PDB file of C-alpha atoms in Angstrom:
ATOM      1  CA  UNK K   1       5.838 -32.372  38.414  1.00 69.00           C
ATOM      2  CA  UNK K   2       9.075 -31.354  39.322  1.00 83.00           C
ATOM      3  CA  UNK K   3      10.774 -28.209  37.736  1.00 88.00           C
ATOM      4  CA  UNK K   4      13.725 -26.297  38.448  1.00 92.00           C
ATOM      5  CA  UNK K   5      14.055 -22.518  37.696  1.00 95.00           C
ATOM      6  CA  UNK K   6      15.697 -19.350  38.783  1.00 94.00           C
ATOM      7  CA  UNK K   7      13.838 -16.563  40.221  1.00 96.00           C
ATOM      8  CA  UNK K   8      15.312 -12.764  39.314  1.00 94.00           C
ATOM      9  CA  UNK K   9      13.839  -9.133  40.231  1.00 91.00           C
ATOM     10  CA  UNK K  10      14.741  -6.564  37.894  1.00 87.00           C
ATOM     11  CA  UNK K  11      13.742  -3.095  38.413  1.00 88.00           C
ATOM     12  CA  UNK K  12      10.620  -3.770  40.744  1.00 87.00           C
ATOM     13  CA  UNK K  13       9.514  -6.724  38.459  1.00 91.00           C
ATOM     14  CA  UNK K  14      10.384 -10.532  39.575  1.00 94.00           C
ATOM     15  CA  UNK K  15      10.768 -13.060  37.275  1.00 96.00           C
ATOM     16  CA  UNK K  16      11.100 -16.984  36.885  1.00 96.00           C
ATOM     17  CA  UNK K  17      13.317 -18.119  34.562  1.00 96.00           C
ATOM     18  CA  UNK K  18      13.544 -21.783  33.302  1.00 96.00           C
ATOM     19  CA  UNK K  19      15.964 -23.440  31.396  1.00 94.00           C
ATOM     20  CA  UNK K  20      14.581 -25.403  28.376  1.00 94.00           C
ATOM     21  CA  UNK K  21      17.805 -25.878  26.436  1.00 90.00           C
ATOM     22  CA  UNK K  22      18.583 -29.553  26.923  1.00 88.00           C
ATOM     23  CA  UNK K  23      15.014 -30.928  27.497  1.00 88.00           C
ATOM     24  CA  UNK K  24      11.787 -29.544  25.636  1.00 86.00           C
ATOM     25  CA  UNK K  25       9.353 -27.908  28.277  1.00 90.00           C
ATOM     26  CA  UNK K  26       5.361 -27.804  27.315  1.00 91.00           C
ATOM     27  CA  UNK K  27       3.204 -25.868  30.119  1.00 93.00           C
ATOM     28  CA  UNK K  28       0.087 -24.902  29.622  1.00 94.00           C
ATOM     29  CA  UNK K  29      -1.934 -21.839  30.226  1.00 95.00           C
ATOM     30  CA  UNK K  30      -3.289 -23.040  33.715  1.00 95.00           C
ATOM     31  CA  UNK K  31       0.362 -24.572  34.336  1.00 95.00           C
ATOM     32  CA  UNK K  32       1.893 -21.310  33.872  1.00 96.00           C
ATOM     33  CA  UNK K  33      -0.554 -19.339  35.633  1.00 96.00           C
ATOM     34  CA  UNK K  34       0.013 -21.759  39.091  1.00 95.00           C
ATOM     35  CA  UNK K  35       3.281 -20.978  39.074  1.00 94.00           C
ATOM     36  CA  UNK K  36       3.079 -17.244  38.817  1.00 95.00           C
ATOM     37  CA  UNK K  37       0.476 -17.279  41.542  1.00 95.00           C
ATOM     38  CA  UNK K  38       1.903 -14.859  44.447  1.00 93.00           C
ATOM     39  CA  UNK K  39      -0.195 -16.940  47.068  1.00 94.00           C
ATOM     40  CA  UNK K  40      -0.290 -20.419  46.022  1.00 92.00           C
ATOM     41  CA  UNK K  41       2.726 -20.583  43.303  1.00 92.00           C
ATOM     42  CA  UNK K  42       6.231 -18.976  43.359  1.00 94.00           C
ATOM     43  CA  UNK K  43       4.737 -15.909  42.309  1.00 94.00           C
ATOM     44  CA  UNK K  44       6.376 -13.829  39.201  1.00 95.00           C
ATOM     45  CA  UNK K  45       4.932 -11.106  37.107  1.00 95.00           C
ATOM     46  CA  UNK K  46       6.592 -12.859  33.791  1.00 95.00           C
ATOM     47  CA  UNK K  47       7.555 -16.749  32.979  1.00 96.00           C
ATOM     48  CA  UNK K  48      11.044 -16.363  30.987  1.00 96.00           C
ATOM     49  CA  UNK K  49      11.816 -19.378  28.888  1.00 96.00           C
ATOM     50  CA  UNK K  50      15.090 -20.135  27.079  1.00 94.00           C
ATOM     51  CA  UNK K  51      15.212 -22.737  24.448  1.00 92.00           C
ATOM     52  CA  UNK K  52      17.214 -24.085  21.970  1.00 87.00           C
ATOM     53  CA  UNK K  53      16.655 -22.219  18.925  1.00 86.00           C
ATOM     54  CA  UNK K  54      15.884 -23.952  15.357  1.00 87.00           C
ATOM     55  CA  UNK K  55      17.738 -21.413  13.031  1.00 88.00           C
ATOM     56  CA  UNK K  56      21.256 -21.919  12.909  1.00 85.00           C
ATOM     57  CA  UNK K  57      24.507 -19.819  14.223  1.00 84.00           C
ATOM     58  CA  UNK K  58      21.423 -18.415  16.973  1.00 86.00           C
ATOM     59  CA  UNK K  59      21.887 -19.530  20.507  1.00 86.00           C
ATOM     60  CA  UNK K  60      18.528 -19.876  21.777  1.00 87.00           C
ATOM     61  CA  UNK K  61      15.048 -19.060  21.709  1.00 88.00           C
ATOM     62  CA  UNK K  62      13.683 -16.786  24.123  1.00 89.00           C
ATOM     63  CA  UNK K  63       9.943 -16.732  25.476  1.00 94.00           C
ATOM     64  CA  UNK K  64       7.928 -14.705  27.838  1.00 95.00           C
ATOM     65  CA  UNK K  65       4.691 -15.705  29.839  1.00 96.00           C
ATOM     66  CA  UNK K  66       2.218 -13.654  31.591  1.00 95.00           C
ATOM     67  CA  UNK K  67       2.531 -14.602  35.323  1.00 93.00           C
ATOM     68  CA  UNK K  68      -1.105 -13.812  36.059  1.00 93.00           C
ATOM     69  CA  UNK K  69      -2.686 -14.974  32.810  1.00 94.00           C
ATOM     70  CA  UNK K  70       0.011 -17.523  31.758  1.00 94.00           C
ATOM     71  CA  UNK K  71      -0.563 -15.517  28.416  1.00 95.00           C
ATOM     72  CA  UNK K  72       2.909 -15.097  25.891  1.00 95.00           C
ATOM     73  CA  UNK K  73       3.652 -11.477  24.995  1.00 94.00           C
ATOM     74  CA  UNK K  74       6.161  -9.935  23.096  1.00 90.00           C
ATOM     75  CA  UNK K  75       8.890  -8.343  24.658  1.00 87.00           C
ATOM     76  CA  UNK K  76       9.835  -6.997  28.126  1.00 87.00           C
ATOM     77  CA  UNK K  77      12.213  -4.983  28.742  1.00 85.00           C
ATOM     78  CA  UNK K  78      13.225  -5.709  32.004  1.00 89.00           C
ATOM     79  CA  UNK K  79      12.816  -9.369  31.470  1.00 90.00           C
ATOM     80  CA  UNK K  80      15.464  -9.234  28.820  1.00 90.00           C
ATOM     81  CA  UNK K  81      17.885  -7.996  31.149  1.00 92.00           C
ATOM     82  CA  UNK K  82      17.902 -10.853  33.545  1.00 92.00           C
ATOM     83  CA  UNK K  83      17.808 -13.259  30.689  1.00 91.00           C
ATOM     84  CA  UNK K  84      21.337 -11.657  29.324  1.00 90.00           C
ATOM     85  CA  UNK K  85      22.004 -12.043  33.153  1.00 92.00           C
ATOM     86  CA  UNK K  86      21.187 -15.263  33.297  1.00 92.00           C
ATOM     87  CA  UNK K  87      22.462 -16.751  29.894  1.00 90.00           C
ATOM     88  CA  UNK K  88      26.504 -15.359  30.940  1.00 89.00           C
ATOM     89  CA  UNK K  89      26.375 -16.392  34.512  1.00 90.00           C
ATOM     90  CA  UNK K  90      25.323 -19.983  33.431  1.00 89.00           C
ATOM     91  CA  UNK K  91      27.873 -20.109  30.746  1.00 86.00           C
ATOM     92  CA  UNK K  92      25.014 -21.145  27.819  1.00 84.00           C
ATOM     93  CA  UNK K  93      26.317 -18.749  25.445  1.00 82.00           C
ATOM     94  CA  UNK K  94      30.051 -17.983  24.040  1.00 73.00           C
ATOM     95  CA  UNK K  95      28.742 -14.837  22.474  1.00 73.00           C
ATOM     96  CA  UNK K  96      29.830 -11.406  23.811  1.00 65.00           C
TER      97      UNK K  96
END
């Protein structure tokens, strides 16, 4: 399978982020975790997922993956900054 994405470093953690907006993406666990493998993958500590959200006047939908256990978690910090990052330099979002 074939899949683009971005990869960031923010603050000592790297990150790959993947666009889901216009087509619906559906890894699983062991699909994640290949692709944050540092020796065989393209190696991330977190998966960051944008999608298009379901509720209405909200851009997206935002997810995070465990690199190493292709786990979702709640919230990273760092993460969230190359998201922002990444939403305004692709042009996804008219917010400010």
């Amino acid at each position: 399978m074939r899949l683009r994405f971005t990869k960031m470093q923010g603050a000592g953690n790297d990150f790959v982020v993947i666009d889901a907006t216009a087509h619906a993406l559906n890894l699983s666990a062991a699909q994640l975790r290949q692709l944050g493998d540092r020796r065989f993958g393209v190696g991330c500590d977190q998966i960051l997922v944008i999608e298009k959200s379901s509720t209405p006047d909200v851009d997206f939908r935002y997810r995070i993956f465990n690199g190493a256990s292709g786990d979702e978690v709640e919230h990273c910090g760092n993460g969230a900054r190359c998201f922002v990052r990444y939403v305004n330099e692709k042009g996804l979002s008219t917010q400010r």
